[in-house]
PDB file of C-alpha atoms and ligand atoms in Angstrom:
ATOM      1  CA  MET A   7    -131.024-137.475 -63.555  1.00 93.00           C
ATOM      2  CA  ILE A   8    -131.065-139.411 -60.276  1.00 96.00           C
ATOM      3  CA  ILE A   9    -128.275-138.504 -57.870  1.00 97.00           C
ATOM      4  CA  VAL A  10    -127.516-139.752 -54.361  1.00 97.00           C
ATOM      5  CA  LEU A  11    -125.409-137.547 -52.094  1.00 97.00           C
ATOM      6  CA  LEU A  12    -123.613-139.819 -49.634  1.00 97.00           C
ATOM      7  CA  GLY A  13    -121.208-139.015 -46.817  1.00 95.00           C
ATOM      8  CA  PRO A  14    -120.862-138.791 -43.044  1.00 94.00           C
ATOM      9  CA  PRO A  15    -122.739-136.114 -41.117  1.00 90.00           C
ATOM     10  CA  GLY A  16    -121.113-132.690 -41.337  1.00 87.00           C
ATOM     11  CA  THR A  17    -119.647-133.071 -44.813  1.00 91.00           C
ATOM     12  CA  GLY A  18    -121.740-130.247 -46.249  1.00 88.00           C
ATOM     13  CA  LYS A  19    -124.388-132.404 -47.931  1.00 92.00           C
ATOM     14  CA  GLY A  20    -127.130-129.856 -47.238  1.00 88.00           C
ATOM     15  CA  THR A  21    -125.106-126.942 -48.639  1.00 88.00           C
ATOM     16  CA  GLN A  22    -124.063-128.849 -51.748  1.00 94.00           C
ATOM     17  CA  ALA A  23    -127.551-130.230 -52.291  1.00 94.00           C
ATOM     18  CA  ALA A  24    -128.837-126.695 -52.835  1.00 91.00           C
ATOM     19  CA  ALA A  25    -126.244-126.146 -55.614  1.00 93.00           C
ATOM     20  CA  VAL A  26    -126.922-129.492 -57.322  1.00 94.00           C
ATOM     21  CA  LYS A  27    -130.670-128.923 -57.162  1.00 93.00           C
ATOM     22  CA  THR A  28    -130.348-125.535 -58.868  1.00 93.00           C
ATOM     23  CA  ARG A  29    -127.913-126.771 -61.503  1.00 93.00           C
ATOM     24  CA  PHE A  30    -129.890-129.867 -62.522  1.00 92.00           C
ATOM     25  CA  GLN A  31    -133.373-128.520 -61.756  1.00 93.00           C
ATOM     26  CA  VAL A  32    -134.348-131.587 -59.740  1.00 95.00           C
ATOM     27  CA  PRO A  33    -136.118-131.722 -56.372  1.00 95.00           C
ATOM     28  CA  HIS A  34    -133.907-132.258 -53.357  1.00 94.00           C
ATOM     29  CA  ILE A  35    -135.216-134.934 -51.005  1.00 96.00           C
ATOM     30  CA  SER A  36    -133.535-134.993 -47.600  1.00 95.00           C
ATOM     31  CA  THR A  37    -134.921-137.638 -45.238  1.00 96.00           C
ATOM     32  CA  GLY A  38    -133.351-135.740 -42.301  1.00 93.00           C
ATOM     33  CA  ASP A  39    -135.248-132.547 -43.265  1.00 92.00           C
ATOM     34  CA  ILE A  40    -138.524-134.440 -43.730  1.00 94.00           C
ATOM     35  CA  LEU A  41    -138.108-136.186 -40.372  1.00 96.00           C
ATOM     36  CA  ARG A  42    -137.237-132.896 -38.611  1.00 91.00           C
ATOM     37  CA  ARG A  43    -140.339-131.276 -40.100  1.00 92.00           C
ATOM     38  CA  ASN A  44    -142.448-134.149 -38.766  1.00 94.00           C
ATOM     39  CA  LEU A  45    -140.769-133.786 -35.377  1.00 93.00           C
ATOM     40  CA  ALA A  46    -141.502-130.042 -35.251  1.00 91.00           C
ATOM     41  CA  GLU A  47    -145.138-130.620 -36.261  1.00 94.00           C
ATOM     42  CA  GLY A  48    -145.564-133.455 -33.738  1.00 95.00           C
ATOM     43  CA  THR A  49    -146.907-135.883 -36.354  1.00 95.00           C
ATOM     44  CA  PRO A  50    -147.127-139.617 -35.507  1.00 95.00           C
ATOM     45  CA  LEU A  51    -144.009-140.177 -37.661  1.00 95.00           C
ATOM     46  CA  GLY A  52    -142.186-137.365 -35.843  1.00 95.00           C
ATOM     47  CA  LEU A  53    -143.079-138.824 -32.449  1.00 96.00           C
ATOM     48  CA  LYS A  54    -141.834-142.268 -33.489  1.00 96.00           C
ATOM     49  CA  ALA A  55    -138.579-140.828 -34.868  1.00 96.00           C
ATOM     50  CA  LYS A  56    -137.810-138.364 -32.022  1.00 95.00           C
ATOM     51  CA  GLY A  57    -135.845-140.603 -29.629  1.00 93.00           C
ATOM     52  CA  TYR A  58    -133.674-142.087 -32.377  1.00 93.00           C
ATOM     53  CA  MET A  59    -132.892-138.709 -33.901  1.00 92.00           C
ATOM     54  CA  GLU A  60    -131.970-137.009 -30.652  1.00 86.00           C
ATOM     55  CA  ALA A  61    -129.572-139.835 -29.782  1.00 85.00           C
ATOM     56  CA  GLY A  62    -127.995-139.752 -33.248  1.00 85.00           C
ATOM     57  CA  GLU A  63    -129.321-143.240 -34.037  1.00 90.00           C
ATOM     58  CA  LEU A  64    -130.936-144.182 -37.328  1.00 95.00           C
ATOM     59  CA  VAL A  65    -134.726-144.184 -37.519  1.00 97.00           C
ATOM     60  CA  PRO A  66    -136.000-147.720 -38.336  1.00 97.00           C
ATOM     61  CA  ASP A  67    -135.810-148.578 -42.052  1.00 97.00           C
ATOM     62  CA  GLY A  68    -139.551-149.211 -42.407  1.00 96.00           C
ATOM     63  CA  LEU A  69    -140.479-145.657 -41.361  1.00 96.00           C
ATOM     64  CA  VAL A  70    -137.940-144.051 -43.690  1.00 97.00           C
ATOM     65  CA  LEU A  71    -138.776-146.299 -46.630  1.00 97.00           C
ATOM     66  CA  ASP A  72    -142.476-145.456 -46.378  1.00 95.00           C
ATOM     67  CA  LEU A  73    -141.807-141.738 -46.431  1.00 95.00           C
ATOM     68  CA  VAL A  74    -139.377-141.977 -49.370  1.00 96.00           C
ATOM     69  CA  ALA A  75    -141.722-144.208 -51.386  1.00 94.00           C
ATOM     70  CA  GLU A  76    -144.507-141.653 -50.887  1.00 94.00           C
ATOM     71  CA  ARG A  77    -142.295-138.689 -51.769  1.00 95.00           C
ATOM     72  CA  LEU A  78    -141.012-140.297 -54.977  1.00 94.00           C
ATOM     73  CA  LYS A  79    -144.585-140.674 -56.209  1.00 92.00           C
ATOM     74  CA  GLU A  80    -144.976-136.871 -56.325  1.00 94.00           C
ATOM     75  CA  PRO A  81    -145.103-135.477 -59.873  1.00 94.00           C
ATOM     76  CA  ASP A  82    -142.024-133.281 -59.391  1.00 94.00           C
ATOM     77  CA  CYS A  83    -139.875-136.447 -59.129  1.00 94.00           C
ATOM     78  CA  SER A  84    -140.801-137.714 -62.579  1.00 91.00           C
ATOM     79  CA  GLY A  85    -137.768-136.105 -64.258  1.00 90.00           C
ATOM     80  CA  GLY A  86    -135.258-137.169 -61.610  1.00 94.00           C
ATOM     81  CA  PHE A  87    -134.299-136.146 -58.073  1.00 96.00           C
ATOM     82  CA  LEU A  88    -131.475-135.713 -55.628  1.00 97.00           C
ATOM     83  CA  LEU A  89    -131.471-137.897 -52.504  1.00 97.00           C
ATOM     84  CA  VAL A  90    -129.656-136.578 -49.441  1.00 96.00           C
ATOM     85  CA  GLY A  91    -129.141-138.664 -46.307  1.00 95.00           C
ATOM     86  CA  PHE A  92    -130.894-141.599 -47.959  1.00 97.00           C
ATOM     87  CA  PRO A  93    -130.165-144.478 -48.358  1.00 98.00           C
ATOM     88  CA  ARG A  94    -128.270-145.002 -45.120  1.00 97.00           C
ATOM     89  CA  THR A  95    -128.422-148.782 -44.697  1.00 98.00           C
ATOM     90  CA  SER A  96    -128.079-151.768 -47.020  1.00 97.00           C
ATOM     91  CA  VAL A  97    -131.776-152.499 -46.539  1.00 98.00           C
ATOM     92  CA  GLN A  98    -132.627-148.968 -47.706  1.00 98.00           C
ATOM     93  CA  ALA A  99    -130.257-149.159 -50.696  1.00 98.00           C
ATOM     94  CA  GLU A 100    -131.765-152.446 -51.864  1.00 97.00           C
ATOM     95  CA  ALA A 101    -135.314-151.148 -51.350  1.00 97.00           C
ATOM     96  CA  LEU A 102    -134.451-148.037 -53.372  1.00 97.00           C
ATOM     97  CA  ASP A 103    -133.118-150.183 -56.220  1.00 96.00           C
ATOM     98  CA  LYS A 104    -136.397-152.117 -56.239  1.00 95.00           C
ATOM     99  CA  LEU A 105    -138.443-148.901 -56.292  1.00 93.00           C
ATOM    100  CA  LEU A 106    -136.370-147.530 -59.164  1.00 94.00           C
ATOM    101  CA  ALA A 107    -136.454-150.811 -61.092  1.00 91.00           C
ATOM    102  CA  ALA A 108    -140.234-150.540 -61.059  1.00 85.00           C
ATOM    103  CA  SER A 109    -139.984-147.170 -62.818  1.00 82.00           C
ATOM    104  CA  ALA A 110    -137.059-148.236 -65.062  1.00 76.00           C
ATOM    105  CA  SER A 111    -134.935-145.244 -64.015  1.00 87.00           C
ATOM    106  CA  PRO A 112    -131.745-146.278 -62.218  1.00 93.00           C
ATOM    107  CA  ILE A 113    -129.394-144.107 -60.154  1.00 96.00           C
ATOM    108  CA  ASP A 114    -126.990-142.111 -62.380  1.00 96.00           C
ATOM    109  CA  HIS A 115    -124.413-141.007 -59.806  1.00 97.00           C
ATOM    110  CA  VAL A 116    -123.584-141.504 -56.121  1.00 98.00           C
ATOM    111  CA  VAL A 117    -121.488-138.542 -54.969  1.00 97.00           C
ATOM    112  CA  LEU A 118    -119.442-139.479 -51.901  1.00 97.00           C
ATOM    113  CA  LEU A 119    -118.313-136.460 -49.858  1.00 97.00           C
ATOM    114  CA  GLU A 120    -115.242-137.363 -47.817  1.00 95.00           C
ATOM    115  CA  VAL A 121    -114.113-135.381 -44.742  1.00 94.00           C
ATOM    116  CA  PRO A 122    -111.845-136.515 -41.853  1.00 93.00           C
ATOM    117  CA  ASP A 123    -113.702-137.351 -38.603  1.00 91.00           C
ATOM    118  CA  GLY A 124    -111.959-134.588 -36.598  1.00 91.00           C
ATOM    119  CA  THR A 125    -113.193-131.958 -39.065  1.00 91.00           C
ATOM    120  CA  VAL A 126    -116.716-133.352 -38.854  1.00 91.00           C
ATOM    121  CA  VAL A 127    -116.730-133.019 -35.045  1.00 92.00           C
ATOM    122  CA  ASP A 128    -115.457-129.398 -35.229  1.00 91.00           C
ATOM    123  CA  ARG A 129    -117.996-128.488 -37.901  1.00 90.00           C
ATOM    124  CA  LEU A 130    -121.037-130.086 -36.282  1.00 92.00           C
ATOM    125  CA  SER A 131    -120.496-129.177 -32.645  1.00 91.00           C
ATOM    126  CA  GLY A 132    -120.276-125.504 -33.739  1.00 94.00           C
ATOM    127  CA  ARG A 133    -123.121-125.680 -36.250  1.00 93.00           C
ATOM    128  CA  ARG A 134    -126.117-123.407 -35.734  1.00 95.00           C
ATOM    129  CA  VAL A 135    -129.145-123.719 -38.007  1.00 94.00           C
ATOM    130  CA  CYS A 136    -132.270-121.698 -38.804  1.00 94.00           C
ATOM    131  CA  LYS A 137    -135.304-123.734 -37.789  1.00 91.00           C
ATOM    132  CA  SER A 138    -137.368-122.326 -40.650  1.00 90.00           C
ATOM    133  CA  CYS A 139    -135.175-122.068 -43.747  1.00 89.00           C
ATOM    134  CA  GLY A 140    -132.228-124.291 -42.802  1.00 86.00           C
ATOM    135  CA  ALA A 141    -129.578-121.547 -43.247  1.00 89.00           C
ATOM    136  CA  VAL A 142    -126.362-122.534 -41.476  1.00 90.00           C
ATOM    137  CA  TRP A 143    -123.754-120.703 -39.320  1.00 94.00           C
ATOM    138  CA  HIS A 144    -120.786-121.822 -37.227  1.00 93.00           C
ATOM    139  CA  ALA A 145    -120.363-120.625 -33.631  1.00 94.00           C
ATOM    140  CA  THR A 146    -116.646-119.849 -34.215  1.00 92.00           C
ATOM    141  CA  PHE A 147    -116.025-119.451 -37.945  1.00 89.00           C
ATOM    142  CA  ASN A 148    -119.244-117.769 -39.066  1.00 93.00           C
ATOM    143  CA  PRO A 149    -121.128-116.675 -35.925  1.00 96.00           C
ATOM    144  CA  PRO A 150    -124.911-116.257 -36.144  1.00 97.00           C
ATOM    145  CA  PRO A 151    -126.485-112.844 -35.335  1.00 96.00           C
ATOM    146  CA  ALA A 152    -126.521-111.990 -31.598  1.00 93.00           C
ATOM    147  CA  GLY A 153    -130.306-112.264 -31.287  1.00 95.00           C
ATOM    148  CA  MET A 154    -130.284-115.765 -32.857  1.00 97.00           C
ATOM    149  CA  VAL A 155    -132.921-114.634 -35.379  1.00 97.00           C
ATOM    150  CA  CYS A 156    -132.367-115.543 -39.025  1.00 97.00           C
ATOM    151  CA  PRO A 157    -131.750-112.425 -41.170  1.00 96.00           C
ATOM    152  CA  LYS A 158    -133.164-114.238 -44.237  1.00 94.00           C
ATOM    153  CA  CYS A 159    -136.518-115.443 -42.897  1.00 96.00           C
ATOM    154  CA  SER A 160    -136.766-114.302 -39.217  1.00 97.00           C
ATOM    155  CA  GLY A 161    -136.787-117.944 -38.043  1.00 96.00           C
ATOM    156  CA  ASP A 162    -135.133-119.026 -34.777  1.00 97.00           C
ATOM    157  CA  ILE A 163    -131.488-120.056 -34.990  1.00 97.00           C
ATOM    158  CA  TYR A 164    -130.671-123.070 -32.782  1.00 95.00           C
ATOM    159  CA  GLN A 165    -128.301-125.970 -32.212  1.00 94.00           C
ATOM    160  CA  ARG A 166    -129.749-129.307 -33.310  1.00 89.00           C
ATOM    161  CA  ALA A 167    -130.004-131.788 -30.413  1.00 87.00           C
ATOM    162  CA  ASP A 168    -128.036-134.287 -32.493  1.00 87.00           C
ATOM    163  CA  ASP A 169    -125.162-131.803 -32.955  1.00 91.00           C
ATOM    164  CA  SER A 170    -124.057-132.145 -29.286  1.00 88.00           C
ATOM    165  CA  SER A 171    -120.498-133.576 -29.157  1.00 86.00           C
ATOM    166  CA  GLU A 172    -121.821-136.853 -27.696  1.00 86.00           C
ATOM    167  CA  ALA A 173    -124.450-137.325 -30.416  1.00 87.00           C
ATOM    168  CA  VAL A 174    -121.961-136.368 -33.151  1.00 90.00           C
ATOM    169  CA  LEU A 175    -119.502-139.080 -32.060  1.00 90.00           C
ATOM    170  CA  ASN A 176    -122.356-141.568 -32.026  1.00 90.00           C
ATOM    171  CA  ARG A 177    -123.510-140.453 -35.494  1.00 91.00           C
ATOM    172  CA  LEU A 178    -120.014-141.024 -36.860  1.00 94.00           C
ATOM    173  CA  GLN A 179    -119.961-144.546 -35.437  1.00 94.00           C
ATOM    174  CA  VAL A 180    -123.441-145.203 -36.801  1.00 94.00           C
ATOM    175  CA  TYR A 181    -122.303-143.954 -40.221  1.00 95.00           C
ATOM    176  CA  ALA A 182    -119.210-146.180 -40.250  1.00 95.00           C
ATOM    177  CA  ARG A 183    -121.167-149.243 -39.168  1.00 96.00           C
ATOM    178  CA  GLN A 184    -124.446-148.888 -41.059  1.00 96.00           C
ATOM    179  CA  THR A 185    -123.835-146.556 -43.992  1.00 96.00           C
ATOM    180  CA  GLY A 186    -120.156-147.289 -44.742  1.00 96.00           C
ATOM    181  CA  PRO A 187    -120.996-150.607 -46.461  1.00 97.00           C
ATOM    182  CA  LEU A 188    -123.004-148.701 -49.095  1.00 97.00           C
ATOM    183  CA  ILE A 189    -119.745-147.359 -50.560  1.00 97.00           C
ATOM    184  CA  GLY A 190    -118.775-150.887 -51.635  1.00 97.00           C
ATOM    185  CA  TYR A 191    -122.317-151.586 -52.784  1.00 97.00           C
ATOM    186  CA  TYR A 192    -122.359-148.586 -55.147  1.00 98.00           C
ATOM    187  CA  ASP A 193    -118.678-148.932 -56.091  1.00 97.00           C
ATOM    188  CA  ALA A 194    -119.438-152.396 -57.436  1.00 97.00           C
ATOM    189  CA  LYS A 195    -122.058-150.783 -59.691  1.00 96.00           C
ATOM    190  CA  GLY A 196    -119.542-148.149 -60.912  1.00 97.00           C
ATOM    191  CA  LEU A 197    -121.604-145.296 -59.475  1.00 97.00           C
ATOM    192  CA  ILE A 198    -119.325-143.744 -56.825  1.00 98.00           C
ATOM    193  CA  ARG A 199    -117.894-140.229 -57.515  1.00 97.00           C
ATOM    194  CA  ARG A 200    -115.458-139.371 -54.695  1.00 97.00           C
ATOM    195  CA  VAL A 201    -115.203-135.690 -53.745  1.00 97.00           C
ATOM    196  CA  ASP A 202    -112.973-134.108 -51.075  1.00 96.00           C
ATOM    197  CA  GLY A 203    -115.503-132.322 -48.845  1.00 95.00           C
ATOM    198  CA  SER A 204    -112.888-130.638 -46.642  1.00 93.00           C
ATOM    199  CA  LYS A 205    -112.240-127.808 -49.136  1.00 94.00           C
ATOM    200  CA  SER A 206    -114.228-124.544 -49.379  1.00 91.00           C
ATOM    201  CA  PRO A 207    -117.914-124.860 -50.348  1.00 91.00           C
ATOM    202  CA  GLN A 208    -117.146-123.327 -53.764  1.00 95.00           C
ATOM    203  CA  GLU A 209    -114.314-125.785 -54.421  1.00 96.00           C
ATOM    204  CA  VAL A 210    -116.456-128.722 -53.326  1.00 96.00           C
ATOM    205  CA  GLU A 211    -119.296-127.546 -55.568  1.00 96.00           C
ATOM    206  CA  ALA A 212    -116.937-127.322 -58.567  1.00 97.00           C
ATOM    207  CA  ALA A 213    -115.556-130.796 -57.822  1.00 97.00           C
ATOM    208  CA  ILE A 214    -119.075-132.232 -57.614  1.00 97.00           C
ATOM    209  CA  PHE A 215    -120.083-130.713 -60.942  1.00 96.00           C
ATOM    210  CA  ALA A 216    -116.866-132.016 -62.538  1.00 97.00           C
ATOM    211  CA  SER A 217    -117.597-135.509 -61.174  1.00 95.00           C
ATOM    212  CA  LEU A 218    -121.082-135.455 -62.716  1.00 93.00           C
ATOM    213  CA  ALA A 219    -119.923-134.312 -66.140  1.00 85.00           C
TER     214      ALA A 219
HETATM  215  P1  AMP B 310    -129.471-135.784 -41.247  1.00 51.28           P
HETATM  216  O1  AMP B 310    -130.076-134.433 -41.254  1.00 51.28           O
HETATM  217  O2  AMP B 310    -129.428-136.417 -42.605  1.00 51.28           O
HETATM  218  O3  AMP B 310    -128.142-135.826 -40.538  1.00 51.28           O
HETATM  219  O4  AMP B 310    -130.454-136.736 -40.401  1.00 51.28           O
HETATM  220  C1  AMP B 310    -130.740-136.457 -39.045  1.00 51.28           C
HETATM  221  C2  AMP B 310    -131.253-137.721 -38.366  1.00 51.28           C
HETATM  222  O5  AMP B 310    -132.455-138.160 -39.016  1.00 51.28           O
HETATM  223  C3  AMP B 310    -130.324-138.926 -38.436  1.00 51.28           C
HETATM  224  O6  AMP B 310    -129.318-138.905 -37.418  1.00 51.28           O
HETATM  225  C4  AMP B 310    -131.310-140.069 -38.248  1.00 51.28           C
HETATM  226  O7  AMP B 310    -131.738-140.162 -36.909  1.00 51.28           O
HETATM  227  C5  AMP B 310    -132.504-139.579 -39.057  1.00 51.28           C
HETATM  228  N1  AMP B 310    -132.403-139.994 -40.469  1.00 51.28           N
HETATM  229  C6  AMP B 310    -132.272-139.198 -41.563  1.00 51.28           C
HETATM  230  N2  AMP B 310    -132.222-139.920 -42.695  1.00 51.28           N
HETATM  231  C7  AMP B 310    -132.317-141.216 -42.302  1.00 51.28           C
HETATM  232  C8  AMP B 310    -132.297-142.451 -43.008  1.00 51.28           C
HETATM  233  N3  AMP B 310    -132.157-142.500 -44.340  1.00 51.28           N
HETATM  234  N4  AMP B 310    -132.416-143.596 -42.285  1.00 51.28           N
HETATM  235  C9  AMP B 310    -132.565-143.562 -40.948  1.00 51.28           C
HETATM  236  N5  AMP B 310    -132.569-142.441 -40.222  1.00 51.28           N
HETATM  237  C10 AMP B 310    -132.444-141.275 -40.884  1.00 51.28           C
END
């Protein structure tokens, strides 16, 4: 099963990816997570991506396509995978189709999580994340522990640079301009499964599973 999880930032893609991954027993490939890991480790890729990521801009297609092409060659992807935060541009979507055509395994579903922009800004500007395991809190609705140390893995809890209000507004514009056209691209192929991402995580999870049935 090959699934793409599409949607603006702050729609809960990371949270839902964990549920889909468990249910379908496929690896979860998030280009944002891979890029952040490279940033934290100071790799050449991380250094190239840093400025774009902190400003909420997209990293150039070539860099992202290389890392995805490499990741999809790993043996754990042979039975399918879940892509999160990729593709994000028409160039990436077309390159992915070419990669998949070579292995004769097309995309099965593109789940589109939809959330109003105002909700995205509230969610992301309050988001706090564990640097090590990716666990998520919200400054107002689900405050992190006072010491900002993750109770699950003892990692540091922080606010991502691209979750500042300014970067979030930019990310929404970038999404509308560069990623929005992918909805039509996948709709034309009959692959889009629309899910209301503004409900509770449990309700969204149930709606995703229903859309994949
Ligand atoms: P995310 O965690 O998916 O919100 O991604 C965080 C940041 O990583 C984005 O704002 C981009 O700067 C970069 N990024 C992640 N995935 C991609 C992609 N597919 N294409 C370009 N840039 C990406």
